[in-house]
Coordinates of C-alpha atoms in Angstrom, one line a residue:
Chain A
X408 CA -24.0 -18.2 -78.4
X409 CA -22.4 -20.9 -76.5
X410 CA -19.0 -22.1 -76.5
X411 CA -18.9 -26.4 -76.6
X412 CA -17.4 -25.7 -73.0
X413 CA -20.2 -24.5 -71.7
X414 CA -22.9 -26.7 -73.4
X415 CA -20.4 -29.6 -71.7
X416 CA -20.8 -27.9 -68.6
X417 CA -24.0 -27.5 -68.7
X418 CA -25.7 -30.8 -69.4
X419 CA -23.0 -32.2 -66.8
X420 CA -24.4 -30.3 -64.6
X421 CA -28.6 -31.1 -65.6
X422 CA -27.7 -34.9 -66.1
X423 CA -24.8 -34.6 -62.9
X424 CA -22.9 -36.9 -65.6
X425 CA -20.1 -36.7 -62.9
X426 CA -17.3 -38.6 -65.1
X427 CA -17.4 -36.3 -67.5
X428 CA -15.3 -32.8 -68.0
X429 CA -11.3 -34.8 -67.9
X430 CA -9.2 -35.7 -70.5
X431 CA -11.0 -39.3 -70.3
X432 CA -13.8 -40.8 -68.3
X433 CA -12.5 -43.0 -65.3
X434 CA -14.5 -46.1 -64.3
X435 CA -13.4 -49.2 -62.0
X436 CA -11.7 -52.4 -63.7
X437 CA -11.0 -54.2 -61.0
X438 CA -10.2 -54.6 -57.3
X439 CA -6.3 -53.5 -58.5
X440 CA -7.0 -51.2 -61.7
X441 CA -9.3 -48.8 -63.0
X442 CA -10.1 -47.9 -67.0
X443 CA -9.9 -45.2 -68.4
X444 CA -11.5 -43.8 -71.9
X445 CA -11.9 -41.1 -74.7
X446 CA -13.2 -40.4 -77.6
X447 CA -12.1 -38.1 -80.5
X448 CA -14.2 -36.9 -83.3
X449 CA -12.4 -35.6 -86.8
X450 CA -14.0 -34.3 -89.2
X451 CA -13.0 -33.5 -93.1
X452 CA -12.0 -29.5 -93.7
X453 CA -12.3 -29.0 -89.8
X454 CA -9.9 -31.2 -88.2
X455 CA -7.9 -32.1 -91.3
X456 CA -7.8 -31.1 -95.2
X457 CA -7.0 -34.4 -97.6
X458 CA -4.7 -31.8 -99.9
X459 CA -2.5 -31.0 -96.3
X460 CA -2.1 -34.4 -95.3
X461 CA -1.9 -38.3 -96.3
X462 CA -3.8 -41.1 -95.9
X463 CA -1.3 -42.3 -93.2
X464 CA -0.3 -39.9 -91.3
X465 CA -4.3 -38.7 -90.6
X466 CA -4.8 -42.2 -89.4
X467 CA -1.3 -41.9 -87.1
X468 CA -2.5 -38.9 -86.1
X469 CA -6.2 -40.2 -85.6
X470 CA -4.7 -42.7 -82.9
X471 CA -2.4 -40.1 -81.1
X472 CA -4.8 -37.5 -80.3
X473 CA -6.5 -40.3 -78.3
X474 CA -3.8 -41.5 -76.8
X475 CA -2.6 -38.0 -76.1
X476 CA -5.8 -38.0 -74.0
X477 CA -5.3 -41.3 -72.3
X478 CA -1.0 -40.0 -71.4
X479 CA -3.2 -36.5 -69.3
X480 CA -4.3 -39.5 -67.0
X481 CA -1.3 -41.0 -66.5
X482 CA -2.9 -44.1 -68.3
X483 CA -1.1 -47.5 -70.4
X484 CA -3.8 -47.5 -73.7
X485 CA -5.0 -51.1 -73.9
X486 CA -7.3 -51.1 -76.3
X487 CA -8.8 -48.9 -79.7
X488 CA -12.0 -48.7 -81.5
X489 CA -12.4 -46.7 -85.0
X490 CA -15.3 -45.7 -86.5
X491 CA -15.2 -44.2 -90.1
X492 CA -17.3 -42.5 -92.6
X493 CA -15.9 -42.2 -96.0
X494 CA -18.4 -40.8 -99.1
X495 CA -18.4 -43.5 -102.4
X496 CA -15.8 -41.8 -104.3
X497 CA -12.9 -42.0 -101.3
X498 CA -14.2 -45.1 -100.8
X499 CA -13.2 -46.5 -104.6
X500 CA -9.8 -45.6 -104.1
X501 CA -6.8 -46.9 -101.4
X502 CA -7.7 -44.5 -98.8
X503 CA -9.0 -46.3 -96.7
X504 CA -6.4 -48.9 -96.7
X505 CA -3.6 -46.8 -96.3
X506 CA -5.6 -45.0 -93.4
X507 CA -5.7 -48.1 -91.5
X508 CA -2.2 -49.1 -92.3
X509 CA -1.3 -45.0 -90.1
X510 CA -3.6 -46.3 -87.8
X511 CA -2.0 -50.2 -87.3
X512 CA 1.4 -48.7 -87.4
X513 CA 1.0 -46.1 -83.8
X514 CA -1.1 -49.0 -82.5
X515 CA 1.6 -51.4 -82.0
X516 CA 4.0 -48.9 -80.8
X517 CA 2.1 -48.5 -77.7
X518 CA 0.6 -52.5 -78.0
X519 CA -2.9 -50.9 -78.2
X520 CA -5.6 -54.2 -79.6
X521 CA -8.3 -52.4 -82.2
X522 CA -11.3 -54.4 -80.9
X523 CA -13.3 -52.8 -82.9
X524 CA -15.0 -50.3 -84.9
X525 CA -17.5 -49.4 -87.7
X526 CA -17.3 -48.3 -91.1
X527 CA -20.7 -45.8 -92.6
X528 CA -21.2 -43.7 -95.9
X529 CA -21.1 -40.4 -95.8
X530 CA -22.5 -38.5 -98.5
X531 CA -19.5 -35.9 -99.0
X532 CA -16.6 -35.5 -96.2
X533 CA -15.0 -37.9 -93.9
X534 CA -15.7 -38.5 -90.7
X535 CA -13.9 -40.7 -88.0
X536 CA -14.2 -41.4 -84.3
X537 CA -11.2 -42.8 -82.7
X538 CA -12.0 -44.4 -79.3
X539 CA -9.4 -45.5 -76.9
X540 CA -9.4 -47.1 -73.5
X541 CA -6.7 -47.5 -71.0
X542 CA -5.2 -48.8 -67.8
X543 CA -3.9 -46.7 -64.3
X544 CA -3.7 -48.3 -60.8
X545 CA -6.8 -47.9 -59.2
X546 CA -7.8 -44.5 -57.8
X547 CA -4.2 -43.1 -59.5
X548 CA -5.6 -41.6 -62.7
X549 CA -4.6 -37.7 -63.1
X550 CA -6.7 -35.3 -62.9
X551 CA -7.1 -32.2 -64.0
X552 CA -8.7 -31.0 -60.9
X553 CA -6.3 -31.2 -58.0
X554 CA -3.6 -28.6 -59.0
X555 CA -3.0 -26.9 -55.3
X556 CA -1.5 -23.8 -54.7
X557 CA 2.0 -23.8 -55.2
X558 CA 2.6 -26.4 -57.4
X559 CA 5.4 -25.6 -60.2
X560 CA 3.7 -26.1 -63.6
X561 CA 5.8 -27.9 -66.4
X562 CA 5.5 -29.0 -70.1
X563 CA 6.5 -32.0 -71.4
X564 CA 8.6 -30.8 -75.0
X565 CA 7.9 -28.2 -77.1
X566 CA 5.5 -25.6 -77.9
X567 CA 3.9 -23.5 -80.9
X568 CA 5.1 -26.1 -83.6
X569 CA 2.1 -27.9 -84.4
X570 CA 0.4 -24.3 -85.3
X571 CA 4.0 -23.5 -87.4
X572 CA 3.3 -26.2 -88.9
X573 CA -0.5 -25.4 -89.8
X574 CA 0.6 -22.2 -91.4
X575 CA 3.1 -23.5 -93.3
X576 CA 0.4 -25.9 -94.7
X577 CA -2.2 -22.4 -95.2
X578 CA 0.9 -21.1 -96.9
X579 CA 1.4 -24.1 -99.5
X580 CA 4.3 -25.7 -97.9
X581 CA 3.4 -29.7 -98.4
X582 CA 5.5 -32.2 -96.7
X583 CA 6.2 -34.3 -99.7
X584 CA 7.0 -31.6 -102.0
X585 CA 10.5 -30.7 -102.0
X586 CA 10.0 -28.6 -98.2
X587 CA 12.9 -28.0 -96.5
X588 CA 14.1 -30.2 -93.2
X589 CA 13.0 -27.4 -90.7
X590 CA 9.4 -26.7 -92.8
X591 CA 9.1 -31.0 -92.2
X592 CA 9.9 -31.0 -88.6
X593 CA 7.2 -28.5 -88.7
X594 CA 5.0 -30.1 -90.2
X595 CA 5.2 -33.1 -88.6
X596 CA 4.1 -31.9 -86.1
X597 CA 1.4 -30.9 -86.7
X598 CA 0.8 -33.8 -89.2
X599 CA 1.8 -36.7 -87.3
X600 CA 2.2 -35.7 -83.8
X601 CA 3.5 -38.0 -81.3
X602 CA 1.8 -38.9 -78.0
X603 CA 3.9 -38.4 -74.6
X604 CA 2.5 -42.1 -73.2
X605 CA 6.8 -42.6 -71.5
X606 CA 6.4 -39.3 -69.9
X607 CA 2.8 -39.6 -68.7
X608 CA 3.7 -42.8 -67.5
X609 CA 6.4 -42.5 -65.5
X610 CA 5.1 -39.0 -63.9
X611 CA 2.4 -41.1 -62.1
X612 CA 4.7 -43.9 -61.3
X613 CA 6.9 -41.8 -59.3
X614 CA 3.1 -40.4 -58.4
X615 CA 5.0 -36.7 -59.1
X616 CA 2.0 -35.3 -60.9
X617 CA -0.2 -33.3 -58.6
X618 CA -3.0 -32.6 -62.0
X619 CA -2.3 -32.9 -66.0
X620 CA -3.8 -32.3 -69.4
X621 CA -3.0 -32.4 -72.4
X622 CA -1.8 -29.4 -74.8
X623 CA -4.9 -29.8 -77.5
X624 CA -6.8 -26.4 -77.2
X625 CA -3.5 -24.4 -77.5
X626 CA -1.4 -24.1 -73.8
X627 CA -3.8 -20.6 -72.4
X628 CA -7.3 -22.9 -72.7
X629 CA -6.2 -26.1 -71.7
X630 CA -4.0 -24.4 -68.6
X631 CA -7.5 -22.7 -67.9
X632 CA -9.9 -25.8 -68.3
X633 CA -7.1 -27.3 -65.6
X634 CA -7.6 -23.9 -63.1
X635 CA -10.7 -23.8 -63.9
X636 CA -11.5 -27.9 -62.5
X637 CA -8.5 -27.1 -59.5
X638 CA -10.6 -23.6 -58.4
X639 CA -6.8 -22.3 -58.6
X640 CA -4.6 -19.5 -61.3
X641 CA -1.7 -19.9 -62.5
X642 CA 1.1 -17.6 -63.4
X643 CA 3.4 -18.1 -66.4
X644 CA 7.0 -17.1 -67.5
X645 CA 7.2 -16.5 -71.7
X646 CA 10.6 -16.7 -71.3
X647 CA 10.9 -20.3 -70.1
X648 CA 8.3 -21.7 -72.4
X649 CA 10.5 -24.3 -74.3
X650 CA 9.2 -22.8 -78.4
X651 CA 9.7 -25.4 -80.6
X652 CA 13.5 -25.1 -82.4
X653 CA 12.5 -24.5 -86.1
X654 CA 10.2 -21.5 -85.4
X655 CA 13.3 -20.1 -85.4
X656 CA 13.8 -20.7 -88.9
X657 CA 10.0 -18.9 -89.8
X658 CA 11.3 -15.5 -89.6
X659 CA 8.5 -14.0 -87.3
X660 CA 8.8 -11.6 -84.5
X661 CA 8.9 -13.2 -81.1
X662 CA 5.4 -11.9 -80.5
X663 CA 4.3 -14.6 -83.0
X664 CA 5.9 -17.1 -81.4
X665 CA 4.6 -17.1 -78.2
X666 CA 0.9 -16.6 -79.8
X667 CA 2.0 -19.6 -81.4
X668 CA 3.5 -21.6 -78.0
X669 CA 0.4 -19.9 -75.9
X670 CA -2.6 -20.1 -78.4
X671 CA -1.4 -22.6 -81.1
X672 CA -3.4 -25.9 -80.5
X673 CA -2.4 -29.1 -81.2
X674 CA 0.9 -29.4 -80.1
X675 CA -0.4 -32.4 -77.8
X676 CA 2.4 -32.4 -75.3
X677 CA 1.1 -32.9 -71.7
X678 CA 1.1 -29.8 -69.1
X679 CA 1.2 -30.9 -65.4
X680 CA 1.8 -29.3 -61.9
X681 CA 4.1 -30.9 -59.2
X682 CA 4.5 -30.1 -55.7
X683 CA 7.2 -27.7 -55.0
X684 CA 8.3 -30.1 -52.0
X685 CA 8.6 -32.6 -54.8
X686 CA 10.9 -30.0 -56.9
X687 CA 14.7 -32.2 -56.3
X688 CA 13.3 -34.9 -57.0
X689 CA 11.3 -34.6 -59.5
X690 CA 14.4 -32.9 -61.2
X691 CA 16.7 -36.1 -60.0
X692 CA 14.1 -39.2 -61.1
X693 CA 13.1 -37.8 -64.5
X694 CA 15.6 -35.7 -65.8
X695 CA 15.9 -38.3 -68.9
X696 CA 12.8 -36.6 -70.0
X697 CA 12.4 -33.2 -71.7
X698 CA 10.2 -31.5 -68.9
X699 CA 10.3 -27.3 -68.9
X700 CA 9.7 -25.1 -65.9
X701 CA 6.9 -23.1 -67.4
X702 CA 5.4 -21.3 -64.3
X703 CA 3.2 -22.0 -61.1
X704 CA 0.2 -22.0 -59.3
X705 CA -1.7 -19.5 -57.4
X706 CA -4.1 -19.5 -55.2
X707 CA -6.3 -16.8 -57.3
X708 CA -8.9 -18.6 -59.2
X709 CA -9.3 -18.3 -62.2
X710 CA -6.8 -15.7 -63.5
X711 CA -3.8 -16.9 -65.5
X712 CA -0.9 -14.3 -65.5
X713 CA 1.9 -14.2 -68.1
X714 CA 5.1 -12.8 -66.9
X715 CA 6.2 -11.1 -69.9
X716 CA 9.9 -8.5 -69.3
X717 CA 9.2 -8.3 -66.3
X718 CA 5.1 -7.0 -66.7
X719 CA 2.6 -9.0 -65.8
X720 CA -0.2 -9.2 -67.8
X721 CA -3.4 -11.7 -68.2
X722 CA -3.6 -14.3 -70.2
X723 CA -7.4 -14.6 -71.3
X724 CA -8.2 -18.5 -72.9
X725 CA -6.8 -18.1 -76.9
X726 CA -6.8 -21.5 -78.0
X727 CA -9.1 -23.3 -80.5
X728 CA -13.0 -24.0 -80.2
X729 CA -15.5 -25.6 -82.3
X730 CA -18.2 -22.6 -81.6
Chain B
X1016 CA -16.2 -52.8 -105.6
X1017 CA -16.0 -54.9 -101.9
X1018 CA -18.4 -53.8 -99.5
X1019 CA -17.4 -53.1 -95.7
X1020 CA -17.5 -57.2 -94.8
X1021 CA -15.1 -57.5 -97.3
X1022 CA -12.7 -54.6 -95.9
X1023 CA -13.4 -55.8 -92.4
X1024 CA -12.8 -58.8 -93.1
X1025 CA -9.8 -58.3 -95.0
X1026 CA -8.1 -55.4 -92.0
X1027 CA -9.2 -59.0 -89.2
X1028 CA -7.1 -61.2 -91.4
X1029 CA -4.9 -58.9 -91.9
X1030 CA -3.7 -57.2 -89.0
X1031 CA -4.9 -60.8 -86.9
X1032 CA -7.4 -58.5 -85.1
X1033 CA -8.8 -61.5 -82.7
X1034 CA -11.9 -59.2 -81.4
X1035 CA -13.8 -58.1 -84.7
X1036 CA -16.2 -59.3 -86.2
X1037 CA -19.7 -59.8 -83.4
X1038 CA -22.3 -56.9 -82.5
X1039 CA -19.7 -56.2 -79.6
X1040 CA -16.2 -56.6 -78.7
X1041 CA -15.6 -59.2 -75.5
X1042 CA -12.8 -57.6 -73.4
X1043 CA -11.4 -59.6 -69.7
X1044 CA -12.4 -57.4 -66.8
X1045 CA -12.4 -58.7 -63.9
X1046 CA -12.4 -62.1 -62.5
X1047 CA -15.9 -62.7 -62.5
X1048 CA -17.2 -60.3 -65.5
X1049 CA -16.0 -59.6 -69.2
X1050 CA -16.3 -55.9 -70.6
X1051 CA -18.4 -55.9 -74.2
X1052 CA -17.9 -53.1 -76.1
X1053 CA -19.6 -51.8 -79.6
X1054 CA -19.8 -47.9 -81.3
X1055 CA -22.3 -47.1 -84.2
X1056 CA -21.3 -44.3 -86.9
X1057 CA -24.9 -42.3 -87.4
X1058 CA -24.2 -39.5 -90.7
X1059 CA -26.9 -37.3 -91.3
X1060 CA -29.0 -38.0 -94.8
X1061 CA -27.5 -41.8 -95.0
X1062 CA -28.8 -43.0 -91.9
X1063 CA -30.8 -40.6 -91.1
X1064 CA -33.3 -37.2 -92.3
X1065 CA -34.1 -34.5 -90.4
X1066 CA -37.4 -33.7 -92.2
X1067 CA -38.4 -37.5 -91.2
X1068 CA -37.5 -37.4 -87.3
X1069 CA -37.4 -34.7 -84.1
X1070 CA -33.7 -34.2 -82.3
X1071 CA -35.0 -36.1 -79.3
X1072 CA -36.1 -39.3 -81.6
X1073 CA -33.3 -39.3 -83.3
X1074 CA -31.2 -39.3 -79.4
X1075 CA -33.0 -41.9 -78.7
X1076 CA -32.4 -44.3 -82.2
X1077 CA -28.1 -43.3 -81.4
X1078 CA -28.5 -44.8 -78.3
X1079 CA -30.6 -47.2 -79.0
X1080 CA -28.7 -48.7 -81.8
X1081 CA -26.0 -49.6 -79.7
X1082 CA -27.4 -50.7 -76.9
X1083 CA -29.2 -53.2 -79.3
X1084 CA -25.6 -54.4 -80.3
X1085 CA -24.8 -55.1 -76.0
X1086 CA -28.5 -57.0 -75.8
X1087 CA -26.7 -59.1 -78.8
X1088 CA -24.1 -60.5 -76.9
X1089 CA -26.5 -61.0 -73.9
X1090 CA -24.6 -58.7 -72.1
X1091 CA -26.4 -55.8 -69.8
X1092 CA -25.5 -51.9 -70.6
X1093 CA -23.8 -50.1 -68.4
X1094 CA -22.3 -46.8 -69.1
X1095 CA -21.8 -44.7 -72.8
X1096 CA -20.1 -41.9 -74.3
X1097 CA -21.0 -39.9 -77.5
X1098 CA -19.3 -38.1 -80.1
X1099 CA -22.1 -35.4 -82.1
X1100 CA -20.7 -33.2 -84.4
X1101 CA -23.0 -30.0 -86.5
X1102 CA -22.6 -27.2 -88.4
X1103 CA -23.5 -24.0 -87.2
X1104 CA -26.8 -23.4 -88.4
X1105 CA -27.5 -26.5 -85.8
X1106 CA -25.6 -25.2 -83.3
X1107 CA -28.0 -22.3 -83.0
X1108 CA -30.5 -24.1 -82.4
X1109 CA -31.5 -26.0 -80.1
X1110 CA -30.9 -28.4 -81.8
X1111 CA -28.3 -30.3 -79.8
X1112 CA -30.1 -30.0 -76.4
X1113 CA -33.8 -31.7 -77.5
X1114 CA -31.1 -34.7 -78.9
X1115 CA -29.6 -35.4 -75.8
X1116 CA -32.8 -35.3 -74.0
X1117 CA -34.3 -38.0 -75.9
X1118 CA -30.3 -39.8 -75.7
X1119 CA -30.2 -39.1 -71.9
X1120 CA -34.3 -40.6 -71.2
X1121 CA -33.1 -43.9 -72.7
X1122 CA -30.0 -44.3 -70.6
X1123 CA -32.7 -43.4 -67.8
X1124 CA -34.3 -46.5 -69.0
X1125 CA -31.6 -49.0 -69.0
X1126 CA -29.6 -47.6 -65.8
X1127 CA -27.1 -46.5 -68.6
X1128 CA -24.6 -43.8 -67.0
X1129 CA -23.4 -41.5 -69.2
X1130 CA -19.5 -40.6 -69.1
X1131 CA -17.8 -39.1 -72.3
X1132 CA -17.6 -38.0 -75.6
X1133 CA -16.8 -35.2 -77.8
X1134 CA -18.0 -32.6 -79.2
X1135 CA -17.2 -30.9 -83.1
X1136 CA -18.2 -28.8 -85.6
X1137 CA -18.8 -29.9 -89.4
X1138 CA -18.9 -28.1 -92.8
X1139 CA -22.6 -29.2 -93.6
X1140 CA -24.2 -32.5 -91.9
X1141 CA -24.5 -33.8 -88.4
X1142 CA -22.6 -36.8 -87.5
X1143 CA -23.0 -38.8 -84.2
X1144 CA -21.1 -41.5 -83.5
X1145 CA -22.9 -43.8 -80.4
X1146 CA -19.5 -45.9 -78.0
X1147 CA -21.8 -47.9 -75.5
X1148 CA -20.0 -50.7 -72.6
X1149 CA -22.3 -53.7 -71.5
X1150 CA -21.0 -56.0 -68.5
X1151 CA -21.7 -60.3 -68.9
X1152 CA -20.9 -62.8 -66.8
X1153 CA -17.0 -64.3 -67.8
X1154 CA -17.0 -66.0 -70.6
X1155 CA -20.9 -66.1 -70.8
X1156 CA -21.2 -63.5 -73.9
X1157 CA -23.6 -65.0 -76.4
X1158 CA -21.6 -64.6 -80.4
X1159 CA -22.4 -65.6 -83.5
X1160 CA -19.9 -68.2 -83.9
X1161 CA -21.7 -70.7 -81.6
X1162 CA -25.0 -72.0 -83.6
X1163 CA -24.6 -76.0 -84.3
X1164 CA -26.6 -78.3 -86.9
X1165 CA -29.8 -78.8 -85.5
X1166 CA -30.4 -75.6 -83.2
X1167 CA -33.9 -73.9 -83.3
X1168 CA -33.9 -70.6 -84.6
X1169 CA -36.1 -67.8 -82.7
X1170 CA -37.0 -63.6 -83.4
X1171 CA -37.8 -61.7 -80.8
X1172 CA -41.2 -59.3 -81.4
X1173 CA -41.9 -58.6 -84.8
X1174 CA -40.3 -58.1 -88.5
X1175 CA -41.1 -55.5 -90.7
X1176 CA -42.4 -52.6 -89.1
X1177 CA -39.3 -50.4 -89.4
X1178 CA -39.0 -50.8 -93.7
X1179 CA -42.2 -50.2 -93.6
X1180 CA -41.6 -47.2 -91.2
X1181 CA -39.4 -46.3 -93.7
X1182 CA -41.5 -46.2 -96.8
X1183 CA -44.4 -44.3 -95.3
X1184 CA -41.6 -42.1 -94.8
X1185 CA -40.6 -42.0 -98.2
X1186 CA -44.3 -41.4 -99.0
X1187 CA -44.5 -37.9 -96.7
X1188 CA -45.9 -39.3 -93.9
X1189 CA -44.8 -37.4 -90.9
X1190 CA -45.5 -38.4 -86.6
X1191 CA -46.6 -35.6 -85.8
X1192 CA -48.1 -34.3 -89.0
X1193 CA -51.9 -36.4 -88.7
X1194 CA -50.8 -39.6 -89.1
X1195 CA -52.9 -43.2 -88.5
X1196 CA -52.9 -44.9 -84.9
X1197 CA -51.3 -47.9 -87.6
X1198 CA -49.6 -45.6 -88.9
X1199 CA -47.5 -44.1 -86.1
X1200 CA -46.8 -47.9 -84.9
X1201 CA -44.6 -48.0 -88.0
X1202 CA -43.3 -44.6 -87.8
X1203 CA -42.1 -45.6 -84.2
X1204 CA -40.3 -49.0 -85.1
X1205 CA -38.2 -47.0 -87.9
X1206 CA -37.4 -43.9 -85.7
X1207 CA -38.0 -45.1 -82.4
X1208 CA -36.8 -48.6 -82.0
X1209 CA -36.2 -50.6 -78.5
X1210 CA -33.5 -52.4 -78.2
X1211 CA -34.5 -56.0 -76.5
X1212 CA -31.9 -55.9 -73.6
X1213 CA -34.3 -57.6 -71.0
X1214 CA -35.0 -60.8 -73.4
X1215 CA -31.3 -60.9 -73.9
X1216 CA -30.5 -61.2 -70.5
X1217 CA -33.0 -63.3 -69.7
X1218 CA -32.1 -65.9 -72.2
X1219 CA -28.5 -65.8 -71.1
X1220 CA -29.0 -65.9 -66.9
X1221 CA -30.9 -69.5 -68.6
X1222 CA -28.3 -70.8 -70.7
X1223 CA -30.3 -70.5 -73.6
X1224 CA -29.0 -68.9 -76.9
X1225 CA -26.0 -71.3 -78.3
X1226 CA -25.3 -68.1 -80.7
X1227 CA -27.0 -64.8 -81.4
X1228 CA -27.4 -61.4 -83.5
X1229 CA -29.5 -58.5 -83.9
X1230 CA -31.2 -57.7 -86.5
X1231 CA -30.0 -54.2 -87.8
X1232 CA -28.7 -54.9 -91.5
X1233 CA -31.8 -57.5 -91.8
X1234 CA -32.7 -61.0 -91.2
X1235 CA -31.4 -62.2 -94.8
X1236 CA -28.3 -61.0 -94.3
X1237 CA -27.7 -60.9 -90.3
X1238 CA -28.8 -65.0 -90.2
X1239 CA -26.2 -64.8 -93.1
X1240 CA -23.7 -63.3 -90.5
X1241 CA -24.0 -65.8 -87.7
X1242 CA -24.4 -68.5 -90.2
X1243 CA -21.0 -67.3 -91.8
X1244 CA -19.2 -67.4 -88.2
X1245 CA -20.6 -70.4 -87.5
X1246 CA -19.9 -72.4 -90.1
X1247 CA -23.4 -73.5 -90.7
X1248 CA -26.5 -73.1 -93.0
X1249 CA -30.1 -72.4 -92.0
X1250 CA -33.7 -72.9 -92.9
X1251 CA -36.6 -70.3 -92.9
X1252 CA -40.5 -71.3 -92.7
X1253 CA -42.3 -68.1 -94.2
X1254 CA -45.4 -68.7 -92.6
X1255 CA -43.4 -68.5 -89.0
X1256 CA -41.7 -65.5 -89.5
X1257 CA -44.1 -62.8 -87.1
X1258 CA -44.9 -60.0 -89.7
X1259 CA -45.2 -57.0 -87.7
X1260 CA -49.7 -56.2 -86.7
X1261 CA -50.0 -53.4 -88.9
X1262 CA -48.3 -54.6 -92.2
X1263 CA -52.2 -55.4 -92.7
X1264 CA -53.4 -51.9 -93.3
X1265 CA -50.3 -50.8 -95.5
X1266 CA -52.0 -52.4 -98.8
X1267 CA -49.0 -54.3 -100.2
X1268 CA -48.7 -57.8 -101.8
X1269 CA -47.9 -61.1 -99.5
X1270 CA -44.7 -61.2 -101.1
X1271 CA -44.1 -57.4 -100.5
X1272 CA -44.1 -57.8 -96.7
X1273 CA -42.2 -61.2 -96.7
X1274 CA -39.4 -58.4 -98.6
X1275 CA -39.7 -56.0 -95.4
X1276 CA -39.1 -58.9 -93.1
X1277 CA -36.8 -60.8 -94.7
X1278 CA -35.0 -57.7 -96.4
X1279 CA -35.3 -55.3 -94.3
X1280 CA -33.3 -53.4 -92.0
X1281 CA -33.5 -52.2 -88.7
X1282 CA -36.3 -53.6 -86.5
X1283 CA -33.2 -54.5 -83.8
X1284 CA -35.0 -57.4 -82.9
X1285 CA -32.6 -59.6 -82.2
X1286 CA -32.1 -63.2 -84.0
X1287 CA -30.7 -66.1 -81.7
X1288 CA -30.2 -69.9 -82.0
X1289 CA -31.0 -72.4 -78.9
X1290 CA -30.4 -76.1 -78.7
X1291 CA -33.4 -78.0 -79.6
X1292 CA -32.7 -80.6 -76.9
X1293 CA -34.5 -77.6 -74.6
X1294 CA -36.7 -76.7 -76.6
X1295 CA -39.3 -76.9 -74.2
X1296 CA -37.5 -76.1 -71.5
X1297 CA -37.2 -72.7 -73.4
X1298 CA -40.9 -72.5 -74.0
X1299 CA -41.6 -72.6 -70.5
X1300 CA -38.9 -70.6 -68.8
X1301 CA -39.6 -67.8 -71.1
X1302 CA -43.3 -68.1 -72.0
X1303 CA -43.4 -64.2 -70.5
X1304 CA -41.4 -63.2 -73.9
X1305 CA -42.7 -62.5 -77.8
X1306 CA -40.5 -64.8 -79.4
X1307 CA -41.3 -66.6 -82.3
X1308 CA -39.7 -70.2 -84.2
X1309 CA -38.8 -69.3 -87.5
X1310 CA -36.3 -71.7 -88.6
X1311 CA -33.6 -74.6 -88.4
X1312 CA -29.9 -74.3 -88.6
X1313 CA -28.7 -76.8 -91.2
X1314 CA -25.0 -78.5 -91.6
X1315 CA -25.5 -77.1 -95.1
X1316 CA -22.7 -74.1 -94.3
X1317 CA -23.5 -71.2 -96.2
X1318 CA -26.9 -71.9 -97.7
X1319 CA -29.5 -70.0 -96.2
X1320 CA -32.6 -71.6 -97.8
X1321 CA -36.5 -70.4 -97.1
X1322 CA -39.5 -72.5 -97.3
X1323 CA -42.5 -71.0 -98.9
X1324 CA -45.7 -72.7 -99.7
X1325 CA -43.6 -76.1 -99.4
X1326 CA -40.7 -75.0 -101.6
X1327 CA -37.4 -74.6 -101.0
X1328 CA -35.7 -71.1 -102.5
X1329 CA -32.1 -69.9 -101.8
X1330 CA -32.7 -66.9 -99.9
X1331 CA -29.7 -64.4 -100.6
X1332 CA -28.9 -62.1 -98.3
X1333 CA -30.5 -58.5 -99.6
X1334 CA -30.1 -56.3 -96.0
X1335 CA -28.3 -53.3 -96.1
X1336 CA -25.1 -52.4 -96.8
X1337 CA -23.2 -49.4 -97.3
X1338 CA -20.9 -50.0 -100.0

């Protein structure tokens, strides 16, 4: 069966849709500015479960996933729209108000204006569509397709925490229900991700990222998307991956933690590439950020290698996909 | 229980969301242009049924409802995004491809560029979110809130056809299954509405509409939205309502047909107001369009009267609402 990525590629070609295929579409706004736009559909029991989250967390995450797409373009979020469909039984509760509270609080943090939306009834499950617009200097949006051989590969923050949080949820741990601090940290990474807007804007202002993508499906898949778009390959060093500090506490093997970091989705960190000639300038000018150098871009188009215990393995894309 | 309109008004005030409340949000684009944006959520078994429509019709209608919102601002549609969630069993079929075909064909008709979207899995039902952006000269978007006492009220096209089509569907008539011509016309009005983009742009270029809204919920409700926003009242003449020509064939009473025209949703015509001093200029300059003068704006804020058989009745908003 076709994956959603194959389907998108099919319609992109069939209808000549040149703006499809990055974290955001880029449109000219005025002589100095481009507009970037993203939309994310979240469906109950596919993307979230009501017994695992709170309406406020869900409102926050709804906006966060789109802000992360805007960050991946090196852009500044500006305004947002929100469509939400709920069944009658949810409409009767205070769910939607609490959801908006969580959503609204995150808009305030990044000075994003809520400009519109839609409300609908559904037969059974909640559905949400989040739409965010950002602005970036004309021609300066950071694409997936512009990584070059020899570029260094970096990620922001830490990896694997969101999937560890998901595993805790699957095992019955709940945020409000006597969870330990380390568990709460992992649950927050899953339920209330923080988009890397500031890191992305600093990177872009200093002209550092040659290409960028956000880690939503999982490093192995998202890096594959970036490599495909850039027609390059990559080499990743397992021992350089910044595992989330609370992964120590989960009592799993190193291989399992590595699996979370490589194939677990929803960390909503950024993966970006930097021209190796700028390595020292990068270190110097962005030392206030928590960036990790995890690998490099190779000329071996389509091949992603993982260097583990001095051996080179082929890293297959095993991140999240709907179909 | 609160209606969705009350809820939207609540969050608009609570969070000071000044751009909420019209058919589209209006944002500055460049020194000469404003951007208008709309989003519409469509949910299976609430907004459409798979056994009543075709994937192509559904793709067409998905875009048409948003184009109609753009038309209601007097704007020209420019680009669109589409989020779609489908269950596994639908993904396996050619539904999504046919849906995109219908959607794409309508984008071509109005030179709209598809720039992005999202694909998700759902547990059971199809959900679609349609997002369209339009452009209009700076400060020239036609709002709901600018009708003035004495303005004349017009509608484009004809009324009641979409609801008559819906009634046919409820009674088992299907488009492809030996339907008569008049039935097909009514079914098309429901399944494949045509957005009034050209009429809206002509109205705006000639500076004719003082206020405008599209007829999605139904005339009685949409006129009430416009009157509330403009702090005015209105008087509607029942004998001037342009009933859809094929309503003749459905064999219902005049009262029933009037009910379709007043309270039936989804005609996706435009309702607009014109300064009475421009009446003759309007007739002259826009004679190529099929506009009907159906009433006038009064100072009696919040009161909408229906003049029927020389009697004045109070017209309550009885159009579609989700909650």
